[in-house]
Amino acid sequence: MQDILINWSPQETRVAIIEGGAVQDLYVERALERGLVGNIYAGKVARVLPGMQSAFIDIGLERAAFLHVADLHRDPSAGRGTARGNPDGPPPTPIEKRVFEGQTLMVQVIKDPIGTKGARLSTQISIAGRLLVFLPQDDHIGVSQKIGSAELRDQLRMRMQRLAGEQGGGFILRTNAEEATDDELAADIAYLRKTWGTIRERNLVSGAGTLLHEDLNLAQRVLRDLVNDETQSIRIDSQLQFDALGAFGREFTPTSVDQLTLYKGERPIFDLYNIDQEIERALARRVDLKSGGYLIIDQTEALTTIDVNTGGFVGARNFDDTIFKTNLEAAQAIARQLRLRNLGGIIIIDFIDMTREEHRDAVLAELRKQTGRDRTKLTVSGFSQLGLVEMTRKRTRESLAHMLCEPCPTCDGRGQVKTARSVCYDILREILREARQFNPKEFRVIASATVVEMLLDEESAHLAGLSDFIGKPISLRAEPTNAPEQYDIVLM
């Protein structure tokens, strides 16, 4: 069973999914930094790049968004080519023959801007409802593979074909549509078609860079996407949002309204399960395991690495069992950390080396079992020749660390700074370089207190020798606000 806690404030909404008394998922949305995935824009083609089979599209954001040829809508009557991964179909038409600079396109964001990369777009529009996803440019009926048997999926597909009629547009039945009545499905169809009609009308009268449709906010998406048969309560700590969410739920997700309650406790709602402490731990590089082992998680632009260590765990009868039990516990913790931190892209896991094949198979099976609960698309490969497990997790929004943190201004995100002695030698080299180009009366060094202290003490002989060599005095001044690597050399 799961409980959902919603902590709301005017500037930020935070959602925690609790299972077994522990936080399993975290979602954060800030009013000034709302995600763009699902938003539909009137975009203008700024540049076409035939060599990359892509185009940059201006949708009114700080950075131009990115559209790949594979994400251009393809007319179903033309067949499905290799652009969508079908090797037997005709080759896709090159992007330079399909779009041109200055062209206006209706586009939808499928990936938020991440780091220095702009948003990724698609012209294949989809609009999500409570039970269905509407595909206004297609005509096929799809059913979620998570729904029961093939026979049940065929039955649902036939029902949908009858309900959708001849008005056009395709639909995908979401997992929670498995037990929906015809009336519920028909209501969702009507809502989605009405929404699409509004989007089309706005597009006809709007200029490039206009937002045509915005996805639901985080609290509303909780009712639409996160509530399931396992949900026993949805608690929110704002009367205003409780009323608004109740009205939304009664119209679009009536089955979830009964679980919605207003939290009136004196303690902050996230204190019930120490969620703020969990967030702090999810931002740390080291994750301690109950057994005494620990994980080291390093997130970079290219990939995320997770190193498993035994630490102080010596509980098993022999070394092989100790390693095996640590790796099993690590597999469980890694799956949870991926969700809490919202880590995406390529992930490399370095489990402790295991000599027995059955141990490796068991750890891999446990990892696949635990990641099977993830709502985000994820693939796990086997052990590589180097003994590493490679996996990928779909990245559609910023990770928790990228959302809540920024690079350290002192080390610029490197995680380390030069030693005081290294900075001293940089200063001495810089003075020698300046002395060859300029002829001041004096060189004055302004640096951190630690660097100045070392120049006056351990490096004083080298400083005096340089002063004699260039024939100029060198004075020092400590600046308390300087970072360890920051210094200035002033020509007096």
Short mmCIF file of C-alpha atoms in Angstrom, two decimals:
data_model
loop_
_atom_site.label_atom_id
_atom_site.label_comp_id
_atom_site.label_asym_id
_atom_site.label_seq_id
_atom_site.Cartn_x
_atom_site.Cartn_y
_atom_site.Cartn_z
CA MET A 1 0.00 0.00 0.00
CA GLN A 2 1.14 3.55 -0.67
CA ASP A 3 0.45 6.97 0.82
CA ILE A 4 0.92 10.21 -1.12
CA LEU A 5 1.91 13.40 0.71
CA ILE A 6 1.61 16.79 -1.02
CA ASN A 7 3.44 19.76 0.51
CA TRP A 8 2.25 22.96 -1.18
CA SER A 9 3.47 26.55 -0.99
CA PRO A 10 2.99 29.41 -3.48
CA GLN A 11 6.52 28.97 -4.78
CA GLU A 12 6.90 25.19 -4.71
CA THR A 13 4.97 21.92 -4.72
CA ARG A 14 6.61 18.75 -3.35
CA VAL A 15 5.16 15.25 -3.55
CA ALA A 16 6.42 12.14 -1.76
CA ILE A 17 5.28 8.56 -2.40
CA ILE A 18 5.48 6.47 0.77
CA GLU A 19 5.56 2.67 0.69
CA GLY A 20 6.44 0.43 3.61
CA GLY A 21 7.02 3.48 5.81
CA ALA A 22 9.82 4.82 3.56
CA VAL A 23 10.00 7.41 0.79
CA GLN A 24 10.15 5.69 -2.62
CA ASP A 25 9.61 8.62 -5.01
CA LEU A 26 10.04 12.38 -4.84
CA TYR A 27 8.64 15.02 -7.19
CA VAL A 28 9.41 18.74 -6.99
CA GLU A 29 7.88 21.51 -9.08
CA ARG A 30 8.66 25.19 -8.65
CA ALA A 31 6.31 27.89 -9.86
CA LEU A 32 9.09 29.73 -11.71
CA GLU A 33 10.73 26.54 -13.04
CA ARG A 34 7.82 24.35 -14.13
CA GLY A 35 8.75 21.50 -16.43
CA LEU A 36 7.82 21.88 -20.08
CA VAL A 37 7.20 18.23 -21.02
CA GLY A 38 3.74 17.93 -22.61
CA ASN A 39 3.49 21.64 -23.45
CA ILE A 40 2.47 22.44 -27.03
CA TYR A 41 3.86 25.51 -28.83
CA ALA A 42 3.63 27.31 -32.13
CA GLY A 43 7.29 27.03 -33.13
CA LYS A 44 9.34 28.64 -35.87
CA VAL A 45 12.18 26.79 -37.63
CA ALA A 46 15.35 28.78 -36.91
CA ARG A 47 17.89 26.51 -38.58
CA VAL A 48 17.96 23.17 -40.42
CA LEU A 49 21.01 20.90 -39.95
CA PRO A 50 21.03 18.25 -42.71
CA GLY A 51 24.23 16.66 -41.37
CA MET A 52 22.51 15.90 -38.04
CA GLN A 53 19.06 15.34 -39.60
CA SER A 54 17.65 17.83 -37.12
CA ALA A 55 16.47 21.40 -36.80
CA PHE A 56 16.53 24.12 -34.16
CA ILE A 57 13.08 25.51 -33.38
CA ASP A 58 12.31 28.82 -31.67
CA ILE A 59 9.46 28.30 -29.19
CA GLY A 60 10.07 31.46 -27.17
CA LEU A 61 12.52 29.97 -24.65
CA GLU A 62 16.02 31.18 -23.76
CA ARG A 63 17.58 28.42 -25.90
CA ALA A 64 16.33 27.10 -29.22
CA ALA A 65 14.71 23.67 -28.96
CA PHE A 66 15.83 20.58 -30.89
CA LEU A 67 13.75 18.58 -33.39
CA HIS A 68 15.13 15.34 -34.87
CA VAL A 69 13.81 13.82 -38.09
CA ALA A 70 12.66 10.75 -36.12
CA ASP A 71 10.28 12.99 -34.14
CA LEU A 72 8.58 14.50 -37.19
CA HIS A 73 5.05 13.24 -37.66
CA ARG A 74 4.87 10.71 -40.47
CA ASP A 75 1.75 10.30 -42.57
CA PRO A 76 0.45 6.76 -41.79
CA SER A 77 -0.48 6.29 -45.45
CA ALA A 78 3.21 6.66 -46.38
CA GLY A 79 4.23 3.66 -44.27
CA ARG A 80 6.55 3.61 -41.27
CA GLY A 81 10.22 3.84 -42.19
CA THR A 82 13.49 3.53 -40.38
CA ALA A 83 12.96 6.86 -38.63
CA ARG A 84 10.86 5.05 -36.05
CA GLY A 85 13.01 1.93 -35.92
CA ASN A 86 11.34 -0.20 -38.61
CA PRO A 87 14.13 -1.56 -40.84
CA ASP A 88 11.65 -3.06 -43.34
CA GLY A 89 9.89 0.21 -44.13
CA PRO A 90 10.92 2.84 -46.67
CA PRO A 91 13.76 5.17 -45.62
CA PRO A 92 12.64 8.41 -43.96
CA THR A 93 12.49 11.54 -46.08
CA PRO A 94 15.49 13.79 -45.19
CA ILE A 95 14.60 16.60 -42.84
CA GLU A 96 15.76 19.29 -45.29
CA LYS A 97 12.98 18.17 -47.65
CA ARG A 98 10.32 18.34 -44.93
CA VAL A 99 11.02 21.56 -43.03
CA PHE A 100 12.58 24.89 -43.98
CA GLU A 101 13.85 27.97 -42.17
CA GLY A 102 11.07 30.35 -41.21
CA GLN A 103 8.39 27.62 -41.31
CA THR A 104 5.84 27.56 -38.50
CA LEU A 105 5.24 24.17 -36.85
CA MET A 106 3.04 22.99 -34.02
CA VAL A 107 5.45 21.16 -31.69
CA GLN A 108 5.31 19.41 -28.33
CA VAL A 109 8.08 19.20 -25.72
CA ILE A 110 9.13 15.59 -25.05
CA LYS A 111 12.25 16.39 -22.98
CA ASP A 112 12.90 19.37 -20.74
CA PRO A 113 16.00 21.53 -21.28
CA ILE A 114 18.81 19.84 -19.34
CA GLY A 115 22.14 21.51 -18.61
CA THR A 116 23.29 23.27 -21.77
CA LYS A 117 20.89 21.33 -24.00
CA GLY A 118 17.67 22.87 -25.21
CA ALA A 119 14.29 21.16 -25.02
CA ARG A 120 13.64 18.23 -27.36
CA LEU A 121 10.53 18.47 -29.51
CA SER A 122 8.17 16.32 -31.54
CA THR A 123 5.56 17.23 -34.12
CA GLN A 124 3.70 14.01 -33.19
CA ILE A 125 1.22 15.57 -30.78
CA SER A 126 -0.23 13.57 -27.88
CA ILE A 127 -2.58 14.81 -25.16
CA ALA A 128 -2.90 12.81 -21.96
CA GLY A 129 -6.20 12.35 -20.19
CA ARG A 130 -7.09 10.34 -17.11
CA LEU A 131 -7.70 7.07 -18.96
CA LEU A 132 -6.50 7.76 -22.49
CA VAL A 133 -3.80 9.44 -24.52
CA PHE A 134 -5.18 11.20 -27.60
CA LEU A 135 -3.17 11.13 -30.85
CA PRO A 136 -5.00 13.67 -33.04
CA GLN A 137 -2.81 13.06 -36.14
CA ASP A 138 -3.13 9.24 -36.09
CA ASP A 139 -6.03 6.83 -36.38
CA HIS A 140 -4.92 3.65 -34.61
CA ILE A 141 -6.05 2.36 -31.21
CA GLY A 142 -3.27 1.20 -28.86
CA VAL A 143 -3.45 -0.47 -25.45
CA SER A 144 -0.86 -0.32 -22.66
CA GLN A 145 1.20 -3.51 -22.51
CA LYS A 146 0.85 -3.43 -18.72
CA ILE A 147 -2.83 -4.35 -19.09
CA GLY A 148 -3.48 -8.05 -18.43
CA SER A 149 -3.67 -10.58 -21.22
CA ALA A 150 -3.63 -10.19 -25.00
CA GLU A 151 -7.30 -11.22 -25.03
CA LEU A 152 -8.24 -8.42 -22.63
CA ARG A 153 -6.29 -5.89 -24.69
CA ASP A 154 -8.13 -6.98 -27.83
CA GLN A 155 -11.48 -6.54 -26.05
CA LEU A 156 -10.52 -3.04 -24.90
CA ARG A 157 -9.34 -2.14 -28.40
CA MET A 158 -12.69 -3.17 -29.89
CA ARG A 159 -14.60 -1.15 -27.26
CA MET A 160 -12.47 1.90 -28.02
CA GLN A 161 -12.99 1.59 -31.77
CA ARG A 162 -16.73 1.60 -31.19
CA LEU A 163 -16.62 4.56 -28.76
CA ALA A 164 -14.19 6.65 -30.83
CA GLY A 165 -16.43 6.47 -33.90
CA GLU A 166 -15.50 8.13 -37.17
CA GLN A 167 -14.49 11.56 -35.87
CA GLY A 168 -10.78 10.89 -36.43
CA GLY A 169 -7.80 10.69 -34.15
CA GLY A 170 -6.16 7.74 -32.43
CA PHE A 171 -6.09 6.72 -28.78
CA ILE A 172 -3.89 4.76 -26.41
CA LEU A 173 -5.57 3.21 -23.38
CA ARG A 174 -3.57 3.86 -20.23
CA THR A 175 -3.10 1.22 -17.53
CA ASN A 176 -5.84 2.67 -15.30
CA ALA A 177 -8.38 2.23 -18.14
CA GLU A 178 -8.43 -1.54 -17.64
CA GLU A 179 -11.68 -1.51 -15.62
CA ALA A 180 -13.16 1.74 -16.95
CA THR A 181 -16.80 1.84 -17.98
CA ASP A 182 -17.96 2.99 -21.42
CA ASP A 183 -19.28 6.21 -19.88
CA GLU A 184 -15.89 6.99 -18.31
CA LEU A 185 -14.06 6.31 -21.57
CA ALA A 186 -16.56 8.37 -23.55
CA ALA A 187 -16.14 11.29 -21.11
CA ASP A 188 -12.36 11.16 -21.52
CA ILE A 189 -12.71 11.05 -25.32
CA ALA A 190 -14.94 14.12 -25.26
CA TYR A 191 -12.57 16.02 -22.93
CA LEU A 192 -9.50 15.23 -25.07
CA ARG A 193 -11.19 16.18 -28.35
CA LYS A 194 -12.42 19.43 -26.84
CA THR A 195 -8.89 20.20 -25.61
CA TRP A 196 -7.48 19.51 -29.09
CA GLY A 197 -10.09 21.78 -30.67
CA THR A 198 -9.03 24.61 -28.35
CA ILE A 199 -5.36 24.06 -29.22
CA ARG A 200 -6.08 24.20 -32.96
CA GLU A 201 -8.09 27.40 -32.60
CA ARG A 202 -5.27 29.07 -30.66
CA ASN A 203 -2.73 27.94 -33.23
CA LEU A 204 -4.68 29.64 -36.04
CA VAL A 205 -4.52 33.06 -34.38
CA SER A 206 -1.16 32.85 -32.56
CA GLY A 207 2.32 33.83 -33.65
CA ALA A 208 5.50 31.74 -33.39
CA GLY A 209 6.74 31.18 -29.86
CA THR A 210 3.21 31.06 -28.37
CA LEU A 211 2.31 28.49 -25.72
CA LEU A 212 -0.81 26.75 -27.04
CA HIS A 213 -1.35 24.17 -24.29
CA GLU A 214 0.24 23.64 -20.88
CA ASP A 215 0.31 20.30 -19.11
CA LEU A 216 -1.31 19.89 -15.70
CA ASN A 217 0.53 21.07 -12.60
CA LEU A 218 2.21 18.56 -10.28
CA ALA A 219 -0.68 18.26 -7.82
CA GLN A 220 -3.15 17.57 -10.65
CA ARG A 221 -0.79 15.04 -12.24
CA VAL A 222 -0.75 13.17 -8.92
CA LEU A 223 -4.46 12.44 -9.32
CA ARG A 224 -4.14 11.69 -13.03
CA ASP A 225 -0.97 9.60 -13.06
CA LEU A 226 0.16 8.43 -9.62
CA VAL A 227 -3.00 7.20 -7.93
CA ASN A 228 -3.64 3.48 -8.32
CA ASP A 229 -5.29 0.55 -6.54
CA GLU A 230 -2.47 0.54 -3.98
CA THR A 231 -3.09 4.16 -2.93
CA GLN A 232 -4.80 4.39 0.44
CA SER A 233 -4.49 8.13 1.12
CA ILE A 234 -3.58 11.43 -0.54
CA ARG A 235 -2.85 14.12 2.05
CA ILE A 236 -2.30 17.79 1.17
CA ASP A 237 -1.44 20.57 3.63
CA SER A 238 -3.15 23.53 1.91
CA GLN A 239 -6.87 24.29 2.21
CA LEU A 240 -6.78 26.34 -1.02
CA GLN A 241 -5.16 23.55 -3.01
CA PHE A 242 -7.30 20.89 -1.34
CA ASP A 243 -10.42 22.65 -2.63
CA ALA A 244 -8.91 23.18 -6.11
CA LEU A 245 -7.67 19.59 -6.30
CA GLY A 246 -11.04 18.29 -5.13
CA ALA A 247 -12.82 20.22 -7.89
CA PHE A 248 -10.37 18.93 -10.48
CA GLY A 249 -10.70 15.37 -9.20
CA ARG A 250 -14.50 15.38 -9.20
CA GLU A 251 -14.46 16.40 -12.88
CA PHE A 252 -11.60 14.29 -14.23
CA THR A 253 -10.60 11.61 -11.68
CA PRO A 254 -13.67 10.91 -9.52
CA THR A 255 -12.33 7.56 -8.27
CA SER A 256 -9.41 9.29 -6.52
CA VAL A 257 -11.38 11.97 -4.67
CA ASP A 258 -12.33 9.67 -1.78
CA GLN A 259 -8.65 9.23 -0.83
CA LEU A 260 -7.99 13.00 -0.82
CA THR A 261 -7.78 14.52 2.69
CA LEU A 262 -6.67 17.83 4.15
CA TYR A 263 -3.73 17.52 6.55
CA LYS A 264 -4.26 19.69 9.65
CA GLY A 265 -1.47 18.42 11.90
CA GLU A 266 0.78 20.82 13.83
CA ARG A 267 3.96 19.25 12.47
CA PRO A 268 4.86 19.98 8.82
CA ILE A 269 3.48 17.20 6.64
CA PHE A 270 6.93 16.11 5.43
CA ASP A 271 8.07 15.64 9.04
CA LEU A 272 5.77 12.61 9.30
CA TYR A 273 8.34 10.47 7.49
CA ASN A 274 11.48 12.65 7.86
CA ILE A 275 11.26 13.46 4.16
CA ASP A 276 13.44 16.58 4.34
CA GLN A 277 16.23 14.46 5.80
CA GLU A 278 15.70 11.96 2.96
CA ILE A 279 16.09 14.79 0.44
CA GLU A 280 19.38 15.83 2.08
CA ARG A 281 20.61 12.24 1.88
CA ALA A 282 19.53 12.05 -1.77
CA LEU A 283 21.83 15.00 -2.51
CA ALA A 284 24.85 13.39 -0.83
CA ARG A 285 27.55 11.52 -2.72
CA ARG A 286 27.65 8.67 -0.19
CA VAL A 287 24.68 6.45 0.69
CA ASP A 288 25.10 4.23 3.73
CA LEU A 289 23.55 0.75 3.72
CA LYS A 290 22.05 -0.83 6.83
CA SER A 291 24.63 -3.64 6.77
CA GLY A 292 27.55 -1.21 7.04
CA GLY A 293 28.34 -1.11 3.31
CA TYR A 294 27.86 2.03 1.27
CA LEU A 295 27.35 3.43 -2.25
CA ILE A 296 29.28 6.25 -3.90
CA ILE A 297 27.15 8.00 -6.55
CA ASP A 298 28.82 10.40 -8.99
CA GLN A 299 26.64 12.23 -11.49
CA THR A 300 28.33 13.74 -14.56
CA GLU A 301 27.14 15.24 -17.84
CA ALA A 302 27.78 12.00 -19.75
CA LEU A 303 26.71 9.33 -17.26
CA THR A 304 26.20 8.39 -13.63
CA THR A 305 28.50 5.94 -11.85
CA ILE A 306 27.58 3.96 -8.73
CA ASP A 307 30.33 2.21 -6.78
CA VAL A 308 29.42 -0.43 -4.17
CA ASN A 309 31.70 -0.93 -1.14
CA THR A 310 31.55 -3.37 1.79
CA GLY A 311 32.58 -0.70 4.30
CA GLY A 312 32.32 -2.09 7.82
CA PHE A 313 30.10 -5.08 6.97
CA VAL A 314 31.70 -8.33 8.21
CA GLY A 315 28.53 -10.13 9.26
CA ALA A 316 28.59 -13.15 6.96
CA ARG A 317 30.43 -16.39 7.69
CA ASN A 318 32.81 -16.05 4.75
CA PHE A 319 34.05 -13.33 2.44
CA ASP A 320 32.00 -14.47 -0.59
CA ASP A 321 28.76 -14.34 1.42
CA THR A 322 29.68 -10.90 2.79
CA ILE A 323 30.15 -9.57 -0.75
CA PHE A 324 26.97 -11.26 -1.99
CA LYS A 325 24.78 -9.87 0.80
CA THR A 326 26.24 -6.38 0.38
CA ASN A 327 25.56 -6.47 -3.37
CA LEU A 328 21.99 -7.68 -2.82
CA GLU A 329 21.29 -4.84 -0.40
CA ALA A 330 23.00 -2.42 -2.79
CA ALA A 331 20.71 -3.53 -5.66
CA GLN A 332 17.67 -2.61 -3.58
CA ALA A 333 19.16 0.72 -2.50
CA ILE A 334 20.27 1.63 -6.04
CA ALA A 335 16.76 1.15 -7.48
CA ARG A 336 15.36 3.46 -4.79
CA GLN A 337 18.09 6.07 -5.25
CA LEU A 338 17.47 6.20 -9.01
CA ARG A 339 13.86 7.17 -8.30
CA LEU A 340 14.59 9.56 -5.44
CA ARG A 341 17.32 11.40 -7.36
CA ASN A 342 15.57 11.03 -10.73
CA LEU A 343 18.82 9.93 -12.34
CA GLY A 344 18.60 9.41 -16.08
CA GLY A 345 20.72 8.57 -19.09
CA ILE A 346 23.53 6.01 -18.92
CA ILE A 347 24.16 4.50 -15.49
CA ILE A 348 27.18 2.29 -14.71
CA ILE A 349 27.14 0.17 -11.54
CA ASP A 350 30.36 -1.29 -10.13
CA PHE A 351 29.22 -4.05 -7.78
CA ILE A 352 31.85 -5.69 -5.59
CA ASP A 353 33.49 -8.49 -7.61
CA MET A 354 31.77 -11.85 -7.16
CA THR A 355 33.52 -15.11 -8.04
CA ARG A 356 30.40 -17.29 -8.18
CA GLU A 357 28.14 -17.16 -11.23
CA GLU A 358 24.98 -17.86 -9.21
CA HIS A 359 25.72 -14.83 -7.02
CA ARG A 360 26.05 -12.55 -10.05
CA ASP A 361 22.79 -13.92 -11.49
CA ALA A 362 20.98 -13.40 -8.18
CA VAL A 363 22.20 -9.80 -7.82
CA LEU A 364 21.21 -8.99 -11.40
CA ALA A 365 17.77 -10.57 -10.87
CA GLU A 366 17.29 -8.53 -7.68
CA LEU A 367 18.26 -5.32 -9.49
CA ARG A 368 15.80 -6.04 -12.29
CA LYS A 369 13.07 -6.89 -9.79
CA GLN A 370 13.57 -3.66 -7.82
CA THR A 371 13.81 -1.44 -10.91
CA GLY A 372 10.69 -3.12 -12.30
CA ARG A 373 8.67 -0.88 -9.94
CA ASP A 374 10.02 2.24 -11.64
CA ARG A 375 7.47 4.35 -13.52
CA THR A 376 10.20 5.59 -15.85
CA LYS A 377 11.33 3.44 -18.79
CA LEU A 378 14.48 1.58 -17.81
CA THR A 379 16.69 -1.17 -19.26
CA VAL A 380 19.27 -3.26 -17.39
CA SER A 381 22.04 -5.10 -19.24
CA GLY A 382 24.05 -7.99 -17.81
CA PHE A 383 27.57 -7.85 -16.40
CA SER A 384 30.15 -6.63 -18.90
CA GLN A 385 33.60 -8.15 -19.40
CA LEU A 386 34.90 -5.64 -16.86
CA GLY A 387 32.33 -6.79 -14.30
CA LEU A 388 30.21 -3.63 -14.61
CA VAL A 389 26.42 -3.47 -14.98
CA GLU A 390 25.27 -1.03 -17.64
CA MET A 391 21.76 0.36 -17.61
CA THR A 392 19.77 3.25 -19.04
CA ARG A 393 16.90 5.22 -17.54
CA LYS A 394 14.84 7.61 -19.64
CA ARG A 395 15.65 11.22 -18.86
CA THR A 396 12.77 13.64 -19.37
CA ARG A 397 13.45 16.23 -16.64
CA GLU A 398 16.24 17.54 -14.44
CA SER A 399 17.60 15.31 -11.69
CA LEU A 400 16.94 16.26 -8.06
CA ALA A 401 20.53 17.52 -7.68
CA HIS A 402 20.32 19.70 -10.80
CA MET A 403 16.99 21.12 -9.63
CA LEU A 404 18.01 21.90 -6.04
CA CYS A 405 21.75 22.60 -6.36
CA GLU A 406 24.27 24.51 -8.48
CA PRO A 407 28.02 24.10 -9.05
CA CYS A 408 30.24 25.22 -6.18
CA PRO A 409 31.55 28.74 -6.96
CA THR A 410 34.88 27.85 -5.35
CA CYS A 411 35.71 24.67 -7.27
CA ASP A 412 33.33 25.31 -10.21
CA GLY A 413 31.79 21.87 -9.82
CA ARG A 414 35.06 19.91 -9.94
CA GLY A 415 34.74 18.72 -6.36
CA GLN A 416 38.31 19.74 -5.55
CA VAL A 417 40.57 22.83 -5.44
CA LYS A 418 44.27 23.35 -5.89
CA THR A 419 46.47 23.16 -2.81
CA ALA A 420 47.81 26.40 -1.35
CA ARG A 421 51.32 25.42 -2.53
CA SER A 422 50.08 24.94 -6.12
CA VAL A 423 48.50 28.40 -6.04
CA CYS A 424 51.74 29.86 -4.67
CA TYR A 425 53.69 28.45 -7.61
CA ASP A 426 51.05 29.76 -10.04
CA ILE A 427 51.57 33.22 -8.52
CA LEU A 428 55.36 33.02 -8.77
CA ARG A 429 55.14 31.99 -12.44
CA GLU A 430 52.66 34.77 -13.16
CA ILE A 431 54.91 37.41 -11.57
CA LEU A 432 57.86 36.22 -13.68
CA ARG A 433 55.71 36.38 -16.82
CA GLU A 434 54.52 39.93 -16.00
CA ALA A 435 58.07 41.11 -15.17
CA ARG A 436 59.20 40.22 -18.71
CA GLN A 437 56.49 42.45 -20.22
CA PHE A 438 56.14 45.36 -17.79
CA ASN A 439 58.39 47.50 -15.58
CA PRO A 440 56.40 48.52 -12.49
CA LYS A 441 57.89 49.80 -9.25
CA GLU A 442 56.39 46.91 -7.29
CA PHE A 443 54.30 43.76 -7.67
CA ARG A 444 51.47 43.36 -5.14
CA VAL A 445 49.87 39.94 -4.63
CA ILE A 446 46.29 39.82 -3.32
CA ALA A 447 45.29 36.26 -2.38
CA SER A 448 43.54 34.14 0.25
CA ALA A 449 44.92 34.15 3.77
CA THR A 450 46.15 30.55 3.44
CA VAL A 451 48.16 31.31 0.32
CA VAL A 452 49.64 34.52 1.74
CA GLU A 453 50.62 32.69 4.93
CA MET A 454 52.45 30.01 2.91
CA LEU A 455 54.28 32.64 0.83
CA LEU A 456 55.45 34.32 4.04
CA ASP A 457 56.47 31.04 5.69
CA GLU A 458 57.35 27.87 3.76
CA GLU A 459 57.74 29.58 0.38
CA SER A 460 59.43 32.77 1.64
CA ALA A 461 62.83 31.77 0.26
CA HIS A 462 61.39 31.23 -3.23
CA LEU A 463 59.52 34.53 -3.05
CA ALA A 464 62.68 36.41 -1.99
CA GLY A 465 64.71 34.70 -4.72
CA LEU A 466 62.20 35.76 -7.37
CA SER A 467 62.22 39.34 -6.08
CA ASP A 468 66.01 39.46 -6.37
CA PHE A 469 65.91 37.90 -9.85
CA ILE A 470 63.44 40.46 -11.30
CA GLY A 471 64.86 43.33 -9.26
CA LYS A 472 61.48 44.44 -7.97
CA PRO A 473 59.87 44.26 -4.52
CA ILE A 474 56.90 41.90 -4.06
CA SER A 475 54.32 42.77 -1.39
CA LEU A 476 51.50 40.57 -0.11
CA ARG A 477 47.96 41.28 1.04
CA ALA A 478 45.47 38.73 2.38
CA GLU A 479 41.89 39.07 1.17
CA PRO A 480 39.45 37.14 3.42
CA THR A 481 36.79 36.94 0.72
CA ASN A 482 39.07 35.30 -1.84
CA ALA A 483 38.49 31.64 -2.71
CA PRO A 484 41.55 29.33 -2.31
CA GLU A 485 42.46 29.54 -6.02
CA GLN A 486 41.60 33.21 -6.49
CA TYR A 487 44.38 35.79 -6.64
CA ASP A 488 45.30 39.07 -8.31
CA ILE A 489 48.69 40.55 -9.16
CA VAL A 490 48.62 44.35 -9.17
CA LEU A 491 51.35 46.38 -10.90
CA MET A 492 52.18 49.37 -8.65
#
